[in-house]
Amino acid sequence: MKKLVMEKHQIEKAVAILRDGGLVAFPTETVYGLGCDAESTTALERLYRVKGRPADHPVIVHVAEAAALDGDALGGWALDITPTARALAAACWPGPLTLVVRRSHRVPDAVTGGRDTVGLRVPAQPVALALLREFGGGIAAPSANRFGRVSPTRASDVIADLGTDVDLVLDGGPCPIGIESTIVDCSRAVPTILRAGGVSRERIEALVGAVTVQSNGDVAAPGTLPFHYAPRARVVLAEHHDVSDLVGRLCASGARVGVLAPMGIAIEVGDEVVVLDPPVDVDEYARVLYARLREADREQLDALVVVPPAGGGIGEAVIDRLRRAAASAR
Ligand code: TXA
Ligand code: MG
């Protein structure tokens, strides 16, 4: 009972901060978001500054329900909603899916980096939904990390990354999915997956038929830059039978080395190697991936050798993030 009262009080405080143009970090089922009033240009400016994000990179607007799609006459955020977008919203919201749709006049330029579409999402997390309902409007929120770094999946990650630059962090515990939402661009003739995420391609295709998947090197969706999601340690991808050799060579070069591999993979490495806790299955891999990458930095590793999970389902999103982390030249 006490906890509920406290949460209500925290939500009210968060809403007051948002109305005042402030920044509130909040949990979602995917990762923590750094939120501001999506209709306040000054709040958005501060959000971009704190995030360290280029002004032409659009942010997702979080809303409480799918009815918020319907603009302009109904006061919503989107126009010309296609049957595909409606079907995806009906089946997947609240949930880890972001729909890119034509924007209504309610959406400020600062949210979309000037483009004529907007990314919308109804998150499936009780604290996030309570905040959205109490606030009433849209909350613009990128992941609550500095630009290009690993997304936060715990309140403590947000505080470690953003410190006092954020006015309030709502703590909803660890994020149950752990990897960002799937982004589907429904503004094109054929729906296109711009970012793999919490809803699998298989599920999307079962709902709306064949979709296009944006190739990795293509950066038409800003924020899907190849160097995103990287820890400071160099991430090196490996097949499981190559791990021991690779680790041996890295250690011989004087590097401090760690290993992340799925449970059940036998690896022989020296005592000096930091073996991170192996995820038991692909869902756990997604859930703990960012925490493990942060751990690699805490352990001050120079290199992290990673055996990716099997593909399919959320495995695709995990592999996508690992590839980007590995492509990062840090
Ligand atoms: O799970 C998530 O999506 C998390 C939580 C907080 O909701 N948010 C998140 O936001 O990952 P962010 O800003 O880190 O990534 C959003 C991605 C960026 O790659 C951005 O370029 C893309 O969404 N995006 C947003 N609006 C877009 C638009 N109109 N067209 C194309 N891409 C868009
Ligand atoms: Mg992000």
CSV table of C-alpha atoms and ligand atoms in Angstrom, one decimal:
chain,number,residue,atom,x,y,z
A,1,MET,CA,0.0,0.0,0.0
A,2,LYS,CA,2.8,2.4,1.0
A,3,LYS,CA,4.6,1.6,-2.2
A,4,LEU,CA,1.5,2.5,-4.3
A,5,VAL,CA,1.1,5.9,-2.5
A,6,MET,CA,4.8,6.6,-3.1
A,7,GLU,CA,4.5,5.8,-6.8
A,8,LYS,CA,1.5,8.0,-7.2
A,9,HIS,CA,3.4,10.8,-5.5
A,10,GLN,CA,6.4,10.2,-7.8
A,11,ILE,CA,4.1,10.2,-10.9
A,12,GLU,CA,2.6,13.6,-9.9
A,13,LYS,CA,6.0,15.0,-9.3
A,14,ALA,CA,7.2,13.7,-12.8
A,15,VAL,CA,4.1,15.3,-14.4
A,16,ALA,CA,4.8,18.6,-12.8
A,17,ILE,CA,8.4,18.5,-14.0
A,18,LEU,CA,7.3,17.7,-17.6
A,19,ARG,CA,4.7,20.5,-17.6
A,20,ASP,CA,7.5,22.8,-16.5
A,21,GLY,CA,9.7,21.8,-19.5
A,22,GLY,CA,11.9,19.5,-17.4
A,23,LEU,CA,13.4,16.1,-18.2
A,24,VAL,CA,12.1,12.9,-16.6
A,25,ALA,CA,13.7,9.5,-17.1
A,26,PHE,CA,11.2,6.6,-17.0
A,27,PRO,CA,11.2,2.8,-17.4
A,28,THR,CA,9.7,1.1,-20.4
A,29,GLU,CA,9.5,-2.6,-21.1
A,30,THR,CA,12.5,-2.1,-23.6
A,31,VAL,CA,14.9,0.4,-22.1
A,32,TYR,CA,14.7,3.5,-20.0
A,33,GLY,CA,13.6,6.7,-21.8
A,34,LEU,CA,14.7,10.3,-21.3
A,35,GLY,CA,11.3,12.1,-21.6
A,36,CYS,CA,10.1,15.6,-22.1
A,37,ASP,CA,6.9,17.3,-23.2
A,38,ALA,CA,6.8,16.5,-27.0
A,39,GLU,CA,5.1,19.8,-27.6
A,40,SER,CA,7.6,22.0,-25.9
A,41,THR,CA,10.3,23.3,-28.2
A,42,THR,CA,12.5,24.5,-25.3
A,43,ALA,CA,12.2,21.2,-23.5
A,44,LEU,CA,13.1,19.4,-26.7
A,45,GLU,CA,16.2,21.6,-27.1
A,46,ARG,CA,17.3,20.7,-23.6
A,47,LEU,CA,16.7,17.0,-24.3
A,48,TYR,CA,18.9,17.1,-27.4
A,49,ARG,CA,21.6,19.0,-25.5
A,50,VAL,CA,21.6,16.5,-22.6
A,51,LYS,CA,21.5,13.5,-24.9
A,52,GLY,CA,24.3,15.0,-27.1
A,53,ARG,CA,22.2,14.1,-30.1
A,54,PRO,CA,22.4,15.9,-33.5
A,55,ALA,CA,19.3,18.0,-34.1
A,56,ASP,CA,18.3,16.2,-37.3
A,57,HIS,CA,17.9,12.9,-35.4
A,58,PRO,CA,14.2,12.3,-34.8
A,59,VAL,CA,12.8,11.1,-31.4
A,60,ILE,CA,9.9,8.8,-30.7
A,61,VAL,CA,6.8,10.2,-29.2
A,62,HIS,CA,5.3,8.0,-26.5
A,63,VAL,CA,1.5,8.1,-26.1
A,64,ALA,CA,-1.0,6.4,-23.7
A,65,GLU,CA,-3.1,4.7,-26.3
A,66,ALA,CA,-3.6,4.0,-30.0
A,67,ALA,CA,-6.4,6.5,-30.2
A,68,ALA,CA,-3.6,9.2,-30.1
A,69,LEU,CA,-2.8,8.3,-33.7
A,70,ASP,CA,-5.8,10.1,-35.1
A,71,GLY,CA,-5.0,13.8,-36.0
A,72,ASP,CA,-5.7,16.6,-37.0
A,73,ALA,CA,-9.4,17.0,-36.2
A,74,LEU,CA,-9.2,14.6,-33.3
A,75,GLY,CA,-6.1,16.1,-31.8
A,76,GLY,CA,-3.8,13.1,-32.5
A,77,TRP,CA,-0.3,12.8,-33.7
A,78,ALA,CA,-0.6,11.2,-37.1
A,79,LEU,CA,-2.4,11.5,-40.5
A,80,ASP,CA,-3.4,9.1,-43.2
A,81,ILE,CA,-3.1,6.0,-41.0
A,82,THR,CA,-2.8,3.0,-43.3
A,83,PRO,CA,-4.6,-0.3,-42.6
A,84,THR,CA,-1.1,-1.8,-41.9
A,85,ALA,CA,-0.3,0.7,-39.2
A,86,ARG,CA,-3.7,0.2,-37.6
A,87,ALA,CA,-3.3,-3.5,-37.6
A,88,LEU,CA,0.1,-3.3,-36.1
A,89,ALA,CA,-1.0,-0.8,-33.4
A,90,ALA,CA,-4.1,-3.0,-32.6
A,91,ALA,CA,-2.0,-6.2,-32.2
A,92,CYS,CA,1.2,-4.9,-30.6
A,93,TRP,CA,0.3,-1.8,-28.5
A,94,PRO,CA,1.0,-1.4,-25.7
A,95,GLY,CA,4.3,-3.1,-26.6
A,96,PRO,CA,7.8,-2.8,-28.0
A,97,LEU,CA,6.9,-1.5,-31.4
A,98,THR,CA,7.4,2.0,-32.9
A,99,LEU,CA,5.4,3.0,-35.9
A,100,VAL,CA,6.7,5.6,-38.3
A,101,VAL,CA,3.7,7.4,-39.8
A,102,ARG,CA,2.8,10.7,-41.5
A,103,ARG,CA,2.8,13.4,-38.8
A,104,SER,CA,-0.1,15.6,-37.9
A,105,HIS,CA,0.3,19.4,-37.2
A,106,ARG,CA,0.5,18.6,-33.5
A,107,VAL,CA,4.1,17.3,-33.9
A,108,PRO,CA,6.8,20.0,-33.7
A,109,ASP,CA,9.7,20.0,-36.2
A,110,ALA,CA,12.1,19.5,-33.3
A,111,VAL,CA,10.7,16.0,-32.7
A,112,THR,CA,11.1,14.8,-36.3
A,113,GLY,CA,14.3,16.6,-37.4
A,114,GLY,CA,12.1,18.3,-40.0
A,115,ARG,CA,10.9,15.2,-41.7
A,116,ASP,CA,7.2,14.7,-42.5
A,117,THR,CA,6.8,11.5,-40.4
A,118,VAL,CA,6.8,10.8,-36.7
A,119,GLY,CA,7.7,7.7,-34.7
A,120,LEU,CA,4.9,6.7,-32.2
A,121,ARG,CA,4.8,4.1,-29.5
A,122,VAL,CA,2.6,3.0,-26.6
A,123,PRO,CA,4.9,1.3,-24.1
A,124,ALA,CA,3.8,-1.7,-22.1
A,125,GLN,CA,5.2,-0.8,-18.7
A,126,PRO,CA,2.9,0.2,-15.8
A,127,VAL,CA,5.0,3.2,-14.6
A,128,ALA,CA,5.3,4.5,-18.2
A,129,LEU,CA,1.6,4.2,-18.8
A,130,ALA,CA,0.7,5.8,-15.5
A,131,LEU,CA,2.9,8.7,-16.4
A,132,LEU,CA,1.5,9.1,-19.9
A,133,ARG,CA,-2.1,8.9,-18.7
A,134,GLU,CA,-1.5,11.4,-15.9
A,135,PHE,CA,0.4,13.8,-18.2
A,136,GLY,CA,-2.2,13.5,-20.9
A,137,GLY,CA,0.1,14.6,-23.8
A,138,GLY,CA,2.9,12.9,-25.8
A,139,ILE,CA,6.3,12.3,-24.2
A,140,ALA,CA,9.2,12.6,-26.6
A,141,ALA,CA,11.8,10.1,-25.4
A,142,PRO,CA,15.0,8.7,-26.8
A,143,SER,CA,16.8,6.0,-24.7
A,144,ALA,CA,18.2,7.7,-21.6
A,145,ASN,CA,21.9,7.4,-22.5
A,146,ARG,CA,24.3,9.8,-24.1
A,147,PHE,CA,24.3,9.7,-27.9
A,148,GLY,CA,25.9,6.5,-29.3
A,149,ARG,CA,26.4,4.8,-26.0
A,150,VAL,CA,24.8,1.7,-24.5
A,151,SER,CA,21.1,2.0,-23.6
A,152,PRO,CA,20.1,1.9,-19.9
A,153,THR,CA,18.0,-1.0,-18.6
A,154,ARG,CA,18.1,0.0,-14.9
A,155,ALA,CA,17.5,3.3,-13.1
A,156,SER,CA,21.1,3.1,-11.8
A,157,ASP,CA,22.4,3.1,-15.4
A,158,VAL,CA,20.5,6.3,-16.2
A,159,ILE,CA,22.0,8.0,-13.1
A,160,ALA,CA,25.5,6.7,-13.9
A,161,ASP,CA,25.2,8.1,-17.4
A,162,LEU,CA,23.2,11.3,-17.1
A,163,GLY,CA,23.7,12.3,-13.4
A,164,THR,CA,22.1,15.6,-12.5
A,165,ASP,CA,21.3,16.5,-16.1
A,166,VAL,CA,18.0,14.8,-15.6
A,167,ASP,CA,15.4,16.3,-13.2
A,168,LEU,CA,13.9,13.0,-12.0
A,169,VAL,CA,14.5,9.3,-12.6
A,170,LEU,CA,11.4,7.1,-12.0
A,171,ASP,CA,12.7,3.6,-10.9
A,172,GLY,CA,10.5,0.8,-12.3
A,173,GLY,CA,13.2,-1.9,-11.8
A,174,PRO,CA,15.0,-3.7,-14.6
A,175,CYS,CA,13.5,-3.5,-18.1
A,176,PRO,CA,11.9,-6.9,-18.9
A,177,ILE,CA,12.8,-7.0,-22.6
A,178,GLY,CA,16.1,-5.1,-22.4
A,179,ILE,CA,16.5,-4.2,-26.1
A,180,GLU,CA,14.8,-1.3,-27.9
A,181,SER,CA,11.5,-1.4,-29.8
A,182,THR,CA,11.2,-2.6,-33.4
A,183,ILE,CA,10.7,0.4,-35.7
A,184,VAL,CA,8.4,-0.2,-38.6
A,185,ASP,CA,8.1,2.6,-41.2
A,186,CYS,CA,4.4,2.5,-42.4
A,187,SER,CA,4.7,5.7,-44.4
A,188,ARG,CA,6.0,3.8,-47.4
A,189,ALA,CA,4.2,1.6,-49.9
A,190,VAL,CA,5.8,-1.6,-48.4
A,191,PRO,CA,6.2,-1.5,-44.6
A,192,THR,CA,9.9,-1.4,-43.7
A,193,ILE,CA,11.6,-2.5,-40.6
A,194,LEU,CA,14.1,0.3,-39.8
A,195,ARG,CA,15.4,-1.3,-36.6
A,196,ALA,CA,15.0,-4.9,-35.3
A,197,GLY,CA,13.7,-5.0,-31.7
A,198,GLY,CA,11.3,-6.4,-29.2
A,199,VAL,CA,8.7,-7.5,-31.8
A,200,SER,CA,10.1,-10.1,-34.1
A,201,ARG,CA,10.0,-9.8,-37.9
A,202,GLU,CA,8.1,-13.2,-37.9
A,203,ARG,CA,5.3,-11.7,-35.8
A,204,ILE,CA,5.1,-8.5,-37.9
A,205,GLU,CA,4.9,-10.6,-41.1
A,206,ALA,CA,2.2,-12.8,-39.6
A,207,LEU,CA,0.1,-9.7,-39.0
A,208,VAL,CA,0.6,-7.7,-42.1
A,209,GLY,CA,2.4,-9.8,-44.7
A,210,ALA,CA,5.9,-9.4,-46.2
A,211,VAL,CA,7.9,-6.4,-45.1
A,212,THR,CA,11.2,-4.9,-46.3
A,213,VAL,CA,14.2,-4.8,-43.9
A,214,GLN,CA,16.5,-1.9,-44.1
A,215,SER,CA,20.0,-3.1,-44.7
A,216,ASN,CA,22.6,-2.5,-41.9
A,217,GLY,CA,24.8,-0.1,-43.7
A,218,ASP,CA,21.9,2.2,-44.7
A,219,VAL,CA,21.5,5.1,-42.4
A,220,ALA,CA,18.3,6.5,-43.8
A,221,ALA,CA,17.0,6.0,-40.2
A,222,PRO,CA,19.3,8.2,-38.2
A,223,GLY,CA,20.1,6.6,-34.8
A,224,THR,CA,20.6,3.2,-36.6
A,225,LEU,CA,24.2,4.4,-37.2
A,226,PRO,CA,26.6,1.4,-37.3
A,227,PHE,CA,28.6,2.7,-34.3
A,228,HIS,CA,25.7,2.8,-31.9
A,229,TYR,CA,25.3,0.6,-28.8
A,230,ALA,CA,29.0,0.4,-28.1
A,231,PRO,CA,30.8,0.0,-24.8
A,232,ARG,CA,34.3,1.4,-24.4
A,233,ALA,CA,35.8,-2.1,-24.7
A,234,ARG,CA,36.3,-3.3,-28.2
A,235,VAL,CA,33.6,-5.9,-29.1
A,236,VAL,CA,34.8,-8.8,-31.2
A,237,LEU,CA,32.2,-11.3,-32.5
A,238,ALA,CA,33.2,-14.9,-32.7
A,239,GLU,CA,31.9,-18.3,-33.5
A,240,HIS,CA,32.0,-20.5,-30.5
A,241,HIS,CA,34.8,-22.8,-31.7
A,242,ASP,CA,37.0,-19.7,-32.5
A,243,VAL,CA,36.7,-18.2,-29.0
A,244,SER,CA,39.6,-19.9,-27.3
A,245,ASP,CA,42.1,-19.0,-30.1
A,246,LEU,CA,40.9,-15.5,-30.4
A,247,VAL,CA,41.0,-14.9,-26.6
A,248,GLY,CA,44.5,-16.4,-26.5
A,249,ARG,CA,45.7,-14.0,-29.2
A,250,LEU,CA,44.2,-10.9,-27.6
A,251,CYS,CA,45.6,-11.9,-24.2
A,252,ALA,CA,49.0,-12.4,-25.8
A,253,SER,CA,48.9,-8.8,-27.2
A,254,GLY,CA,48.6,-7.6,-23.6
A,255,ALA,CA,44.8,-6.8,-23.7
A,256,ARG,CA,42.5,-7.3,-20.7
A,257,VAL,CA,39.9,-9.6,-22.2
A,258,GLY,CA,36.4,-10.7,-21.4
A,259,VAL,CA,34.0,-13.3,-22.9
A,260,LEU,CA,30.2,-13.2,-23.3
A,261,ALA,CA,28.6,-16.4,-24.7
A,262,PRO,CA,25.3,-18.2,-24.3
A,263,MET,CA,25.0,-20.8,-21.6
A,264,GLY,CA,26.1,-24.3,-22.6
A,265,ILE,CA,29.0,-23.3,-24.8
A,266,ALA,CA,32.3,-24.8,-23.6
A,267,ILE,CA,35.2,-22.4,-23.7
A,268,GLU,CA,38.7,-22.8,-22.5
A,269,VAL,CA,40.3,-19.6,-21.4
A,270,GLY,CA,43.0,-18.6,-19.0
A,271,ASP,CA,42.3,-17.5,-15.4
A,272,GLU,CA,43.0,-13.8,-16.3
A,273,VAL,CA,40.0,-13.7,-18.6
A,274,VAL,CA,36.8,-12.2,-17.3
A,275,VAL,CA,33.9,-14.6,-18.1
A,276,LEU,CA,30.6,-12.7,-17.9
A,277,ASP,CA,27.6,-14.6,-16.7
A,278,PRO,CA,26.1,-16.5,-19.7
A,279,PRO,CA,22.5,-15.9,-20.6
A,280,VAL,CA,20.4,-19.1,-20.4
A,281,ASP,CA,18.3,-18.4,-23.5
A,282,VAL,CA,17.8,-15.7,-26.2
A,283,ASP,CA,15.2,-13.8,-24.1
A,284,GLU,CA,17.7,-13.5,-21.3
A,285,TYR,CA,20.4,-12.6,-23.7
A,286,ALA,CA,18.3,-9.6,-24.8
A,287,ARG,CA,17.4,-8.7,-21.3
A,288,VAL,CA,21.0,-8.6,-19.9
A,289,LEU,CA,23.0,-7.6,-23.0
A,290,TYR,CA,23.4,-3.9,-22.1
A,291,ALA,CA,24.1,-4.7,-18.5
A,292,ARG,CA,26.8,-7.0,-19.6
A,293,LEU,CA,28.3,-4.4,-21.9
A,294,ARG,CA,28.3,-2.0,-19.0
A,295,GLU,CA,30.0,-4.6,-16.9
A,296,ALA,CA,32.7,-4.9,-19.5
A,297,ASP,CA,33.5,-1.3,-19.0
A,298,ARG,CA,33.4,-1.5,-15.2
A,299,GLU,CA,35.8,-4.4,-15.5
A,300,GLN,CA,38.0,-2.1,-17.7
A,301,LEU,CA,38.2,-4.6,-20.4
A,302,ASP,CA,40.1,-3.7,-23.6
A,303,ALA,CA,38.2,-6.3,-25.6
A,304,LEU,CA,35.1,-8.4,-25.2
A,305,VAL,CA,34.8,-11.5,-27.3
A,306,VAL,CA,31.1,-12.2,-27.9
A,307,VAL,CA,29.4,-15.3,-29.2
A,308,PRO,CA,26.0,-14.1,-30.4
A,309,PRO,CA,22.7,-16.0,-29.7
A,310,ALA,CA,21.0,-18.1,-32.4
A,311,GLY,CA,19.0,-15.9,-34.9
A,312,GLY,CA,15.2,-15.8,-35.1
A,313,GLY,CA,12.8,-13.9,-32.8
A,314,ILE,CA,14.4,-11.4,-30.6
A,315,GLY,CA,17.8,-13.0,-31.4
A,316,GLU,CA,17.8,-10.9,-34.6
A,317,ALA,CA,17.7,-7.7,-32.5
A,318,VAL,CA,20.5,-8.9,-30.2
A,319,ILE,CA,22.7,-9.8,-33.2
A,320,ASP,CA,21.9,-6.4,-34.8
A,321,ARG,CA,23.1,-4.6,-31.6
A,322,LEU,CA,26.2,-6.7,-31.3
A,323,ARG,CA,27.1,-6.1,-34.9
A,324,ARG,CA,26.8,-2.3,-34.4
A,325,ALA,CA,28.8,-2.5,-31.2
A,326,ALA,CA,31.5,-4.5,-33.0
A,327,ALA,CA,31.6,-2.0,-36.0
A,328,SER,CA,32.4,0.8,-33.6
A,329,ALA,CA,36.0,1.8,-33.8
A,330,ARG,CA,36.7,2.9,-30.3
B,1,TXA,O1,12.4,1.1,-27.2
B,1,TXA,C1,12.6,2.2,-27.6
B,1,TXA,O2,12.2,2.5,-28.8
B,1,TXA,C2,13.2,3.2,-26.7
B,1,TXA,C3,12.2,3.5,-25.5
B,1,TXA,C4,12.7,4.6,-24.6
B,1,TXA,O3,10.9,3.8,-26.1
B,1,TXA,N1,13.5,4.4,-27.4
B,1,TXA,C5,14.5,4.5,-28.2
B,1,TXA,O4,14.7,5.8,-28.7
B,1,TXA,O5,15.2,3.6,-28.6
B,1,TXA,P1,16.0,6.3,-29.5
B,1,TXA,O6,15.8,7.7,-29.8
B,1,TXA,O7,17.2,5.8,-28.8
B,1,TXA,O8,15.8,5.5,-30.9
B,1,TXA,C6,14.7,5.9,-31.7
B,1,TXA,C7,15.0,5.6,-33.1
B,1,TXA,C8,16.1,6.4,-33.7
B,1,TXA,O9,16.9,5.5,-34.5
B,1,TXA,C9,15.4,7.4,-34.7
B,1,TXA,O10,16.2,7.7,-35.8
B,1,TXA,C10,14.2,6.6,-35.1
B,1,TXA,O11,13.8,5.9,-33.9
B,1,TXA,N2,13.1,7.4,-35.5
B,1,TXA,C11,12.3,8.2,-34.7
B,1,TXA,N3,11.4,8.9,-35.5
B,1,TXA,C12,11.7,8.5,-36.7
B,1,TXA,C13,11.1,8.9,-38.0
B,1,TXA,N4,10.1,9.8,-38.1
B,1,TXA,N5,11.6,8.3,-39.1
B,1,TXA,C14,12.6,7.4,-39.0
B,1,TXA,N6,13.2,7.0,-37.9
B,1,TXA,C15,12.7,7.6,-36.7
B,2,MG,MG,19.0,5.0,-28.4
